Short mmCIF file of C-alpha atoms and ligand atoms in Angstrom, two decimals:
data_model
loop_
_atom_site.label_atom_id
_atom_site.label_comp_id
_atom_site.label_asym_id
_atom_site.label_seq_id
_atom_site.Cartn_x
_atom_site.Cartn_y
_atom_site.Cartn_z
CA MET A 147 -0.36 0.16 0.52
CA THR A 148 1.36 3.01 -0.90
CA ASP A 149 1.34 6.40 1.74
CA LEU A 150 -1.39 8.45 -0.37
CA GLU A 151 -2.99 5.37 -0.12
CA ARG A 152 -2.92 4.43 3.46
CA LYS A 153 -3.93 8.52 5.29
CA GLN A 154 -6.76 7.85 2.96
CA ARG A 155 -7.81 4.88 4.37
CA LEU A 156 -7.24 7.02 7.99
CA PRO A 157 -10.29 8.66 10.29
CA VAL A 158 -11.41 12.21 9.72
CA PRO A 159 -10.67 14.09 12.84
CA SER A 160 -12.94 14.74 14.32
CA GLU A 161 -11.25 17.91 16.23
CA TRP A 162 -9.71 20.15 14.40
CA THR A 163 -6.90 21.42 17.17
CA TYR A 164 -3.49 23.56 17.85
CA ALA A 165 -0.37 21.80 18.98
CA PRO A 166 0.04 23.05 22.63
CA ALA A 167 2.58 26.07 21.84
CA PRO A 168 3.85 26.94 25.65
CA GLU A 169 6.92 29.88 26.11
CA SER A 170 9.70 28.37 28.34
CA ARG A 171 9.63 30.06 32.32
CA ASP A 172 13.21 28.93 31.54
CA VAL A 173 13.73 31.85 31.27
CA LEU A 174 12.79 32.94 34.28
CA GLN A 175 15.08 33.07 37.72
CA LEU A 176 12.53 33.83 40.84
CA ARG A 177 13.43 33.85 43.88
CA GLU A 178 11.14 32.29 47.19
CA ARG A 179 10.93 35.40 48.98
CA TYR A 180 10.92 38.98 48.06
CA GLY A 181 11.32 41.74 50.12
CA HIS A 182 10.48 45.52 49.91
CA PHE A 183 12.95 48.15 47.35
CA VAL A 184 13.78 50.69 49.03
CA GLY A 185 16.96 53.04 48.41
CA GLY A 186 18.09 50.06 45.80
CA GLU A 187 18.60 47.99 48.91
CA TRP A 188 16.49 44.64 49.42
CA LEU A 189 14.06 45.62 53.07
CA GLU A 190 13.58 42.30 54.74
CA PRO A 191 9.88 42.14 55.48
CA LYS A 192 7.87 41.96 58.73
CA GLU A 193 5.75 40.05 57.20
CA THR A 194 5.08 38.45 54.02
CA TYR A 195 2.28 36.41 52.03
CA PRO A 196 2.35 34.52 49.46
CA THR A 197 1.67 35.66 45.42
CA ILE A 198 0.27 33.06 42.84
CA SER A 199 -0.75 31.63 39.26
CA PRO A 200 -3.92 32.18 38.80
CA ALA A 201 -4.46 29.78 36.32
CA THR A 202 -3.01 26.79 38.35
CA GLU A 203 -2.90 28.55 41.45
CA GLU A 204 0.35 27.45 42.32
CA VAL A 205 2.79 29.71 44.89
CA LEU A 206 5.26 31.08 42.83
CA ALA A 207 7.00 33.45 45.83
CA GLU A 208 6.34 35.05 49.15
CA VAL A 209 5.91 38.89 48.99
CA GLY A 210 6.14 41.75 51.30
CA GLN A 211 3.33 42.68 53.26
CA ALA A 212 4.61 46.57 54.32
CA THR A 213 3.39 47.88 57.58
CA SER A 214 3.26 51.72 58.10
CA GLU A 215 6.86 51.49 58.81
CA GLU A 216 7.98 50.00 56.16
CA VAL A 217 6.35 52.55 53.53
CA ASP A 218 8.02 55.43 56.61
CA LEU A 219 11.43 54.19 55.39
CA ALA A 220 10.42 53.91 51.07
CA VAL A 221 9.68 57.83 51.70
CA GLU A 222 12.09 58.81 53.91
CA ALA A 223 14.28 57.20 51.10
CA ALA A 224 12.04 58.62 48.04
CA ARG A 225 12.93 62.01 50.43
CA GLY A 226 16.64 61.80 50.68
CA ALA A 227 17.08 60.36 46.19
CA TYR A 228 15.23 64.10 45.98
CA GLU A 229 16.87 67.00 47.73
CA ASN A 230 20.30 65.14 47.60
CA GLY A 231 20.55 65.07 43.55
CA TRP A 232 18.13 63.97 41.70
CA SER A 233 15.25 66.84 41.27
CA SER A 234 18.22 68.91 40.66
CA LEU A 235 19.77 66.69 38.06
CA PRO A 236 20.35 68.91 34.49
CA GLY A 237 16.87 67.11 32.63
CA SER A 238 19.24 65.56 29.82
CA GLU A 239 20.57 63.73 32.58
CA ARG A 240 17.68 62.41 34.06
CA ALA A 241 16.76 61.07 30.65
CA LYS A 242 19.71 58.97 29.90
CA TYR A 243 18.70 56.23 32.72
CA LEU A 244 15.40 56.39 31.15
CA PHE A 245 16.11 55.44 28.23
CA ARG A 246 18.48 52.77 29.95
CA ILE A 247 15.60 50.92 31.05
CA ALA A 248 13.67 51.71 28.75
CA ARG A 249 16.35 49.27 26.15
CA ILE A 250 16.82 46.95 29.56
CA LEU A 251 13.04 46.65 29.58
CA GLN A 252 13.48 45.43 25.25
CA GLU A 253 16.08 43.24 26.20
CA ARG A 254 14.67 41.24 29.54
CA ALA A 255 11.27 41.88 27.23
CA ARG A 256 10.67 37.84 27.32
CA GLU A 257 11.47 37.60 30.74
CA PHE A 258 8.78 39.86 31.76
CA ALA A 259 6.34 39.03 29.39
CA VAL A 260 5.84 35.49 30.57
CA LEU A 261 6.64 36.63 34.08
CA GLU A 262 3.59 38.64 34.07
CA SER A 263 1.67 35.90 31.80
CA LEU A 264 2.55 33.37 35.12
CA ASN A 265 1.58 35.89 38.07
CA GLY A 266 -1.22 37.16 36.34
CA GLY A 267 -3.35 35.28 33.96
CA LYS A 268 -2.82 37.44 30.02
CA PRO A 269 -1.81 35.61 27.64
CA ILE A 270 1.75 35.82 26.93
CA LYS A 271 1.17 36.96 23.00
CA GLU A 272 -0.86 39.31 24.77
CA SER A 273 2.42 40.35 27.36
CA ARG A 274 4.25 39.73 24.40
CA ASP A 275 2.73 42.43 21.60
CA VAL A 276 1.31 44.60 23.75
CA ASP A 277 2.40 45.34 27.68
CA LEU A 278 6.08 45.15 26.82
CA PRO A 279 6.30 47.11 24.40
CA LEU A 280 4.33 49.28 25.46
CA ALA A 281 6.01 49.91 28.75
CA ALA A 282 9.41 50.24 26.90
CA ALA A 283 7.34 52.83 24.69
CA HIS A 284 6.22 55.13 27.84
CA PHE A 285 9.77 55.15 29.06
CA PHE A 286 11.69 56.29 25.50
CA TYR A 287 9.08 58.52 24.94
CA TYR A 288 9.31 60.44 28.35
CA ALA A 289 13.28 60.35 28.04
CA GLY A 290 12.59 62.63 25.30
CA TRP A 291 10.86 64.66 27.59
CA ALA A 292 12.92 64.95 30.57
CA ASP A 293 15.32 67.96 28.87
CA LYS A 294 12.30 69.80 27.11
CA LEU A 295 10.49 71.47 29.53
CA GLU A 296 10.77 74.14 29.45
CA TYR A 297 9.43 74.36 26.19
CA ALA A 298 6.73 72.17 26.77
CA PHE A 299 5.38 75.13 29.12
CA PRO A 300 7.24 77.84 28.20
CA ASN A 301 7.47 81.17 30.31
CA ARG A 302 5.56 78.88 33.40
CA LYS A 303 9.07 77.79 34.14
CA PRO A 304 7.88 73.86 35.20
CA LYS A 305 9.52 71.63 38.11
CA PRO A 306 9.42 68.31 40.20
CA VAL A 307 6.53 68.62 42.35
CA GLY A 308 8.52 66.67 44.86
CA VAL A 309 7.91 62.70 46.24
CA ALA A 310 4.80 61.23 44.61
CA GLY A 311 3.03 57.40 46.13
CA GLN A 312 2.42 55.99 42.79
CA ILE A 313 -0.56 53.31 43.52
CA ILE A 314 -1.40 50.43 40.64
CA PRO A 315 -3.51 47.74 39.54
CA TRP A 316 -3.53 44.37 38.74
CA ASN A 317 -4.81 43.93 34.98
CA PHE A 318 -1.22 45.88 33.45
CA PRO A 319 1.02 45.43 36.43
CA LEU A 320 5.33 46.52 33.87
CA LEU A 321 2.46 49.01 31.92
CA MET A 322 0.67 50.47 35.07
CA LEU A 323 4.32 50.92 36.48
CA SER A 324 5.69 52.24 33.66
CA TRP A 325 2.57 54.48 33.17
CA LYS A 326 3.37 56.23 36.54
CA ILE A 327 6.95 56.20 36.83
CA ALA A 328 7.57 57.42 33.45
CA PRO A 329 7.09 60.80 33.55
CA ALA A 330 7.30 60.83 37.69
CA LEU A 331 10.92 60.66 36.64
CA ALA A 332 11.53 62.92 33.31
CA CYS A 333 10.33 65.69 35.24
CA GLY A 334 12.71 65.60 38.16
CA ASN A 335 10.51 63.08 41.84
CA THR A 336 11.07 60.32 43.07
CA VAL A 337 9.22 57.72 44.41
CA VAL A 338 7.32 54.92 46.25
CA LEU A 339 5.06 52.69 44.08
CA LYS A 340 2.74 50.05 45.17
CA PRO A 341 1.92 47.18 42.76
CA ALA A 342 -1.69 45.36 43.45
CA GLU A 343 -1.33 42.50 46.08
CA THR A 344 -2.06 39.87 43.39
CA THR A 345 0.45 41.53 40.57
CA PRO A 346 3.69 42.45 42.42
CA LEU A 347 6.67 40.06 40.56
CA THR A 348 7.07 42.24 37.62
CA ALA A 349 7.33 44.90 39.83
CA LEU A 350 10.19 43.44 42.16
CA LEU A 351 11.53 42.30 38.74
CA PHE A 352 11.61 46.22 37.67
CA CYS A 353 14.07 46.54 40.77
CA ASP A 354 16.67 44.35 39.08
CA VAL A 355 16.33 46.59 36.20
CA LEU A 356 16.63 50.03 37.57
CA ARG A 357 19.79 48.41 39.31
CA GLN A 358 21.16 47.34 36.05
CA ALA A 359 20.81 50.86 35.18
CA GLU A 360 22.51 52.43 38.14
CA LEU A 361 19.63 54.74 38.74
CA PRO A 362 20.66 56.38 41.96
CA PRO A 363 19.36 54.36 45.15
CA GLY A 364 16.17 56.12 46.15
CA VAL A 365 14.42 57.84 43.32
CA VAL A 366 12.95 54.16 42.79
CA ASN A 367 11.34 52.45 46.12
CA ILE A 368 8.90 49.51 45.50
CA VAL A 369 6.74 47.95 49.14
CA THR A 370 4.75 45.67 47.99
CA GLY A 371 1.36 44.61 50.36
CA ASP A 372 -2.14 44.94 50.17
CA GLY A 373 -5.30 48.39 50.43
CA SER A 374 -3.00 49.11 53.77
CA THR A 375 -0.04 50.19 52.38
CA GLY A 376 -1.10 51.91 50.01
CA ALA A 377 -4.02 53.20 52.87
CA ALA A 378 -0.19 54.17 54.29
CA LEU A 379 1.35 55.33 51.34
CA VAL A 380 -1.91 58.01 50.79
CA LYS A 381 -2.06 59.19 54.19
CA HIS A 382 1.52 59.80 54.44
CA PRO A 383 2.79 63.33 55.69
CA GLY A 384 6.16 63.17 53.26
CA ILE A 385 3.89 62.67 50.14
CA ASP A 386 3.06 65.59 47.51
CA LYS A 387 1.54 63.38 45.12
CA ILE A 388 -1.04 60.65 44.95
CA ALA A 389 -0.78 58.55 41.57
CA PHE A 390 -4.21 56.53 41.68
CA THR A 391 -5.31 53.95 38.97
CA GLY A 392 -7.81 50.99 39.93
CA SER A 393 -11.32 51.06 41.56
CA THR A 394 -13.93 53.86 42.22
CA ASP A 395 -14.71 53.10 44.93
CA VAL A 396 -11.20 53.53 46.63
CA GLY A 397 -11.18 56.41 44.21
CA LYS A 398 -13.19 58.54 46.15
CA ALA A 399 -12.26 57.59 49.87
CA ILE A 400 -8.34 59.23 48.51
CA GLN A 401 -9.67 61.94 47.60
CA ARG A 402 -11.94 62.22 50.88
CA GLU A 403 -8.15 61.26 52.81
CA LEU A 404 -6.34 64.04 50.29
CA ALA A 405 -8.77 67.06 50.66
CA GLY A 406 -7.03 70.07 51.79
CA THR A 407 -4.10 68.25 52.42
CA GLY A 408 -2.87 70.34 49.78
CA LYS A 409 -1.43 67.07 48.14
CA LYS A 410 -2.26 66.73 44.45
CA LEU A 411 -4.12 64.20 43.23
CA THR A 412 -5.06 62.01 39.67
CA LEU A 413 -7.76 59.43 39.63
CA GLU A 414 -6.91 56.90 36.51
CA LEU A 415 -10.22 54.38 37.48
CA GLY A 416 -13.02 52.47 36.12
CA GLY A 417 -15.07 52.60 32.68
CA LYS A 418 -18.44 50.92 31.18
CA ALA A 419 -18.05 52.25 27.29
CA ALA A 420 -20.21 52.04 24.80
CA ASN A 421 -18.50 50.25 21.78
CA VAL A 422 -21.42 52.29 18.57
CA ILE A 423 -22.08 49.76 15.34
CA PHE A 424 -23.54 51.79 12.78
CA ASP A 425 -25.37 49.90 9.46
CA ASP A 426 -22.75 51.32 7.26
CA ALA A 427 -19.56 48.95 9.01
CA ALA A 428 -17.81 46.67 7.94
CA LEU A 429 -18.86 44.02 9.62
CA ASP A 430 -16.20 41.24 9.82
CA GLN A 431 -13.65 44.13 10.69
CA ALA A 432 -16.28 45.30 13.89
CA VAL A 433 -16.55 41.83 15.26
CA GLU A 434 -13.29 42.07 15.34
CA GLY A 435 -12.96 45.15 17.07
CA ILE A 436 -15.62 43.70 19.71
CA VAL A 437 -13.59 41.02 20.58
CA ASN A 438 -11.00 42.89 21.34
CA GLY A 439 -12.30 45.79 22.80
CA ILE A 440 -14.28 43.26 25.29
CA TYR A 441 -12.16 39.27 26.00
CA PHE A 442 -8.58 40.77 25.49
CA ASN A 443 -6.73 40.65 28.73
CA GLN A 444 -10.14 38.72 29.99
CA GLY A 445 -12.18 42.00 30.11
CA HIS A 446 -9.66 43.25 32.93
CA VAL A 447 -9.62 46.55 31.01
CA CYS A 448 -10.83 49.92 32.54
CA CYS A 449 -11.46 50.68 28.41
CA ALA A 450 -12.53 47.39 27.66
CA GLY A 451 -16.00 48.08 24.90
CA SER A 452 -18.54 46.53 27.71
CA ARG A 453 -21.70 47.59 26.86
CA LEU A 454 -22.39 47.27 22.13
CA LEU A 455 -24.66 49.13 21.25
CA VAL A 456 -25.40 47.99 17.90
CA GLN A 457 -27.75 49.56 14.84
CA GLU A 458 -31.22 47.52 15.20
CA SER A 459 -31.26 46.45 10.85
CA ILE A 460 -26.97 44.71 10.91
CA SER A 461 -27.73 43.95 14.87
CA GLU A 462 -28.91 39.81 14.01
CA ALA A 463 -26.36 39.98 11.27
CA VAL A 464 -23.80 41.13 14.52
CA ILE A 465 -24.84 39.04 16.54
CA ASP A 466 -24.32 35.85 14.91
CA LYS A 467 -21.24 36.95 13.29
CA LEU A 468 -20.07 37.62 17.16
CA LYS A 469 -21.58 34.33 18.61
CA ARG A 470 -19.43 32.45 15.53
CA ARG A 471 -16.18 34.25 16.14
CA LEU A 472 -16.28 33.08 20.29
CA THR A 473 -16.81 29.40 18.90
CA THR A 474 -12.65 29.96 17.71
CA LEU A 475 -11.43 32.28 21.00
CA ARG A 476 -9.31 29.35 22.93
CA VAL A 477 -9.44 29.24 26.36
CA GLY A 478 -6.88 28.38 28.63
CA ASP A 479 -3.11 27.92 30.09
CA PRO A 480 -2.08 31.73 29.60
CA LEU A 481 2.03 30.92 28.74
CA ASP A 482 0.41 29.08 25.64
CA LYS A 483 0.93 31.23 22.47
CA ASN A 484 -1.90 30.36 21.15
CA THR A 485 -4.23 30.90 24.33
CA ASP A 486 -6.58 33.98 23.41
CA VAL A 487 -8.37 34.60 26.71
CA GLY A 488 -6.62 33.38 29.61
CA ALA A 489 -7.54 33.10 33.39
CA ILE A 490 -9.40 35.25 35.73
CA ASN A 491 -7.03 37.25 37.67
CA SER A 492 -8.21 36.25 40.98
CA LYS A 493 -10.75 34.06 43.09
CA LEU A 494 -12.22 37.50 43.79
CA GLN A 495 -12.58 38.83 41.21
CA LEU A 496 -14.32 35.09 39.68
CA ASP A 497 -16.48 35.49 42.59
CA LYS A 498 -17.49 39.10 41.37
CA ILE A 499 -18.12 38.38 37.67
CA THR A 500 -20.01 35.17 38.21
CA GLU A 501 -22.16 37.04 40.60
CA LEU A 502 -22.51 40.00 38.29
CA VAL A 503 -23.05 37.49 35.33
CA GLN A 504 -25.97 35.70 37.75
CA ALA A 505 -27.49 38.98 38.00
CA GLY A 506 -27.62 39.43 34.43
CA LYS A 507 -29.52 36.26 33.88
CA GLU A 508 -32.18 36.74 36.70
CA GLU A 509 -33.12 40.18 35.26
CA GLY A 510 -34.19 38.33 32.51
CA ALA A 511 -31.20 38.97 29.68
CA GLU A 512 -30.30 36.19 27.22
CA ILE A 513 -27.08 34.63 27.52
CA TYR A 514 -24.54 33.21 25.57
CA GLN A 515 -21.65 31.19 26.26
CA PRO A 516 -19.25 29.53 23.71
CA PRO A 517 -19.41 25.67 24.03
CA CYS A 518 -15.47 25.42 26.26
CA ARG A 519 -12.97 23.19 28.28
CA LEU A 520 -12.07 24.86 31.12
CA PRO A 521 -8.55 23.65 33.63
CA GLU A 522 -9.79 22.29 36.48
CA LYS A 523 -7.19 24.46 38.16
CA GLY A 524 -7.12 27.71 38.64
CA TYR A 525 -9.72 30.90 38.26
CA TRP A 526 -11.47 30.44 34.16
CA PHE A 527 -14.63 32.14 33.46
CA VAL A 528 -16.22 31.89 29.81
CA PRO A 529 -16.38 34.60 27.21
CA THR A 530 -19.73 35.09 27.54
CA VAL A 531 -22.62 37.65 25.65
CA PHE A 532 -26.23 38.74 27.33
CA THR A 533 -28.43 39.56 24.06
CA ASN A 534 -32.18 41.48 25.58
CA VAL A 535 -30.02 43.66 27.63
CA ALA A 536 -32.83 46.77 29.13
CA GLN A 537 -30.26 49.57 29.94
CA SER A 538 -31.45 49.56 33.88
CA TYR A 539 -30.25 46.29 34.34
CA ARG A 540 -27.18 45.77 36.45
CA ILE A 541 -24.77 44.10 33.73
CA ALA A 542 -25.33 47.57 31.68
CA GLN A 543 -24.82 50.12 34.64
CA GLU A 544 -22.31 48.04 36.92
CA GLU A 545 -18.49 47.10 35.71
CA ILE A 546 -17.61 43.62 34.77
CA PHE A 547 -13.73 44.15 34.67
CA GLY A 548 -14.24 40.22 33.34
CA PRO A 549 -14.67 39.08 29.78
CA VAL A 550 -18.48 39.23 29.25
CA LEU A 551 -20.15 41.76 27.06
CA SER A 552 -24.17 43.32 26.98
CA VAL A 553 -25.46 44.20 24.09
CA LEU A 554 -28.67 46.60 23.57
CA THR A 555 -29.61 48.36 20.40
CA PHE A 556 -30.52 51.60 19.17
CA ARG A 557 -31.89 53.08 15.84
CA THR A 558 -30.76 56.59 15.45
CA PRO A 559 -27.56 58.19 15.64
CA GLU A 560 -28.82 60.46 18.68
CA GLU A 561 -30.16 57.59 20.13
CA ALA A 562 -26.44 55.73 20.65
CA VAL A 563 -25.13 59.03 21.78
CA GLU A 564 -27.80 59.18 24.99
CA LYS A 565 -27.47 55.48 25.90
CA ALA A 566 -24.31 55.49 25.38
CA ASN A 567 -23.43 58.78 27.93
CA ASN A 568 -26.11 56.80 29.90
CA THR A 569 -23.31 55.56 32.97
CA PRO A 570 -21.88 57.39 35.57
CA TYR A 571 -18.34 56.80 33.88
CA GLY A 572 -16.44 58.33 30.72
CA LEU A 573 -13.95 56.55 30.32
CA SER A 574 -13.49 55.63 26.40
CA ALA A 575 -15.57 54.87 23.31
CA GLY A 576 -15.44 53.00 20.47
CA VAL A 577 -17.42 54.27 16.90
CA TRP A 578 -17.59 52.25 13.83
CA THR A 579 -18.39 53.75 10.87
CA GLU A 580 -17.97 54.70 7.37
CA LYS A 581 -18.60 57.84 7.31
CA GLY A 582 -15.89 60.51 8.36
CA SER A 583 -18.58 63.10 9.57
CA ARG A 584 -20.43 60.86 11.54
CA ILE A 585 -17.33 59.99 13.54
CA LEU A 586 -16.49 63.42 13.98
CA TRP A 587 -20.03 64.02 15.38
CA MET A 588 -20.33 61.30 17.70
CA ALA A 589 -16.63 61.77 18.66
CA GLN A 590 -18.34 65.37 19.93
CA GLN A 591 -21.43 64.59 21.74
CA LEU A 592 -19.58 61.30 23.81
CA LYS A 593 -18.60 61.54 27.18
CA ALA A 594 -15.18 59.83 26.95
CA GLY A 595 -11.83 60.44 27.47
CA VAL A 596 -10.97 58.84 24.44
CA VAL A 597 -13.27 57.54 21.71
CA TRP A 598 -11.53 55.89 19.25
CA ALA A 599 -13.36 55.10 15.76
CA ASN A 600 -13.36 51.92 13.51
CA THR A 601 -10.77 49.96 16.15
CA TYR A 602 -10.53 49.72 19.81
CA ASN A 603 -8.36 48.99 22.27
CA ARG A 604 -5.55 51.33 20.78
CA PHE A 605 -2.66 52.76 23.02
CA ASP A 606 -0.08 55.03 22.86
CA PRO A 607 2.31 56.82 24.68
CA THR A 608 2.08 60.91 22.95
CA SER A 609 -1.93 60.30 23.79
CA PRO A 610 -2.57 61.52 26.76
CA PHE A 611 -5.44 58.89 28.32
CA GLY A 612 -7.96 59.52 31.24
CA GLY A 613 -11.31 59.92 32.14
CA TYR A 614 -14.47 62.04 32.94
CA LYS A 615 -17.17 62.18 35.29
CA GLU A 616 -16.54 58.37 38.00
CA SER A 617 -14.05 57.38 35.59
CA GLY A 618 -11.71 60.48 37.12
CA TYR A 619 -9.63 62.82 36.38
CA GLY A 620 -5.73 64.00 35.64
CA ARG A 621 -4.23 62.48 31.95
CA GLU A 622 -1.60 59.89 31.95
CA GLY A 623 0.28 60.21 28.61
CA GLY A 624 1.70 62.48 26.26
CA LYS A 625 2.45 66.22 26.80
CA HIS A 626 -0.30 66.24 29.29
CA GLY A 627 0.99 62.95 31.41
CA LEU A 628 4.12 65.39 32.65
CA GLU A 629 1.60 68.34 33.74
CA PRO A 630 -0.02 66.09 36.97
CA TYR A 631 3.79 65.41 37.88
CA LEU A 632 4.70 69.31 37.70
CA THR A 633 4.74 73.06 40.11
CA PHE A 634 5.04 75.88 38.10
CA ASP A 635 5.20 79.72 38.85
CA SER A 636 1.43 80.64 38.52
CA GLU A 637 1.16 77.74 41.04
CA ALA A 638 2.73 79.36 44.09
CA PHE A 639 1.08 82.07 44.17
CA GLY A 640 -1.67 80.40 44.08
CA GLY A 641 -2.62 81.71 40.29
P1 NDP B 879 -8.71 48.08 43.76
O1 NDP B 879 -9.08 49.82 43.71
O2 NDP B 879 -8.85 47.85 45.15
O3 NDP B 879 -7.07 48.46 43.57
C1 NDP B 879 -6.25 49.24 43.27
C2 NDP B 879 -5.18 49.52 43.79
O4 NDP B 879 -5.31 50.62 45.11
C3 NDP B 879 -4.52 48.31 44.33
O5 NDP B 879 -3.47 47.86 44.09
C4 NDP B 879 -4.92 48.43 45.98
O6 NDP B 879 -4.08 46.98 46.53
C5 NDP B 879 -4.94 49.47 46.22
N1 NDP B 879 -5.99 49.75 47.55
C6 NDP B 879 -7.02 48.78 47.94
N2 NDP B 879 -7.69 49.62 48.90
C7 NDP B 879 -6.89 50.94 48.73
C8 NDP B 879 -6.60 52.59 50.08
N3 NDP B 879 -7.98 51.36 50.42
N4 NDP B 879 -6.28 52.52 49.57
C9 NDP B 879 -5.51 53.02 48.53
N5 NDP B 879 -5.20 51.87 47.95
C10 NDP B 879 -5.68 50.68 48.49
O7 NDP B 879 -9.09 47.39 42.85
P2 NDP B 879 -9.49 46.06 43.47
O8 NDP B 879 -8.23 45.06 42.99
O9 NDP B 879 -10.30 45.57 44.48
O10 NDP B 879 -10.74 46.10 41.82
C11 NDP B 879 -11.72 46.22 42.24
C12 NDP B 879 -12.64 46.86 41.09
O11 NDP B 879 -12.11 47.90 40.77
C13 NDP B 879 -12.26 46.34 39.60
O12 NDP B 879 -13.18 44.49 39.29
C14 NDP B 879 -12.62 46.64 38.28
O13 NDP B 879 -13.86 47.02 38.22
C15 NDP B 879 -12.41 47.45 39.31
N6 NDP B 879 -10.94 48.19 38.49
C16 NDP B 879 -10.37 49.45 37.75
C17 NDP B 879 -9.00 48.86 37.52
C18 NDP B 879 -9.10 50.70 36.56
O14 NDP B 879 -7.82 49.88 36.20
N7 NDP B 879 -9.93 51.35 36.56
C19 NDP B 879 -8.01 48.28 38.41
C20 NDP B 879 -8.43 47.15 38.68
C21 NDP B 879 -9.95 47.68 39.22
P3 NDP B 879 -4.59 45.78 46.48
O15 NDP B 879 -4.60 44.86 45.24
O16 NDP B 879 -3.54 45.40 47.60
O17 NDP B 879 -6.06 45.46 46.93
#
């Protein structure tokens, strides 16, 4: 029998699938225990807690749970570095350190990407192709501004603010770190940063990069711990500015705490963005945009397109295409290069998503979840679409922060705008249409800090990002992202 004849007799496989393509963990050398990074040295922590991989529940390392005394030491180190050289260093010298950090991040990108996926649960193709390149790009971009502040703000005599306390969430750990640290350092400030409790490891690996770049000790200090560490940082009298990204509730608590203290504050909080599809949009492209808008990073994205607004005449076609596309999403091992949707970041977040999805079912929305085999260990949620959603339902009002899409319909552009703006948030929005004039009109009507047209979830360090209403205030990215880290002569005279 010839080879060809033999092959023809083989049974046709019942299921076609990709072979596993796991990224190797060999590139990583994790320590068993990490302290706090204070004054360029590792400070042995008084208390620790285990940090895990949400995909397997495996303990990866013990990390410090910083007490207020340890926060004190970090702020003291930051103040010392600020006063003893960093704030008076010429911008061109500060830029050299930032360029160095950017280049080292690029060189060590694979190591960071693997660790980000391991500790946070996001697919390796996202940490490799989005988080790491953007984190390096932020350092490159702000390195460029460090010696041009006088030109960016002519006749305003920009000066650094002092010591910045920075608190970041778990959805883009290294990227949020770079959004915070790069502009602060470019402007001549020193920082104490607290990563989220569940994702401290890339911030701790970043301390290695700081040493490699020979950044002066104390310019960047990193303390790990839970919300109480964040609260201690906010309250600390030695802090001049707080930059916070996280939930609206904690943002409001911080704002109350800082009222009357004179400390500067920027808040980047939640969102419930509308992704609006008009009947003249390129539907296949729009469906890719919808998928990217809500299933990217398991929907753990503050600007996720979690409310889909579809023009009524095309809603059936869009929902059919979307459901078909969902069946092709691969949910599973974050370190597998074929994975589209990874693990939910924590048990707490999984419980929150599960509770809101249950509320959606009870309120009367129709649920669709593609057939999907989930791993037995770890935290997982099947990509979900709700149709027949009324605006009053919790799934149309509250931030789910998971891979769950709520679909609503509209008939006219005016109705689309009214529904899109019917939310306490105002972080982002998407518009899909062939008409340029409609894009411009929509962008003017939508109360959102960012409006994407015929695309979604596009980020660039040169472009400011931030919200309206309960999504917070202040901008990160671009020239706007420098301002929160500067004081100006006019401010000194109460102007
Ligand atoms: P939080 O707002 O609690 O966490 C954000 C950061 O703030 C973390 O580092 C957290 O520490 C810290 N923190 C918590 N409490 C305090 C406090 N009182 N003072 C100072 N810092 C504090 O968000 P969660 O992680 O609890 O997520 C809850 C919800 O928030 C999500 O379901 C989602 O809806 C939203 N969210 C929005 C994000 C965004 O990008 N806009 C990002 C993350 C969450 P710790 O990690 O130890 O709690």
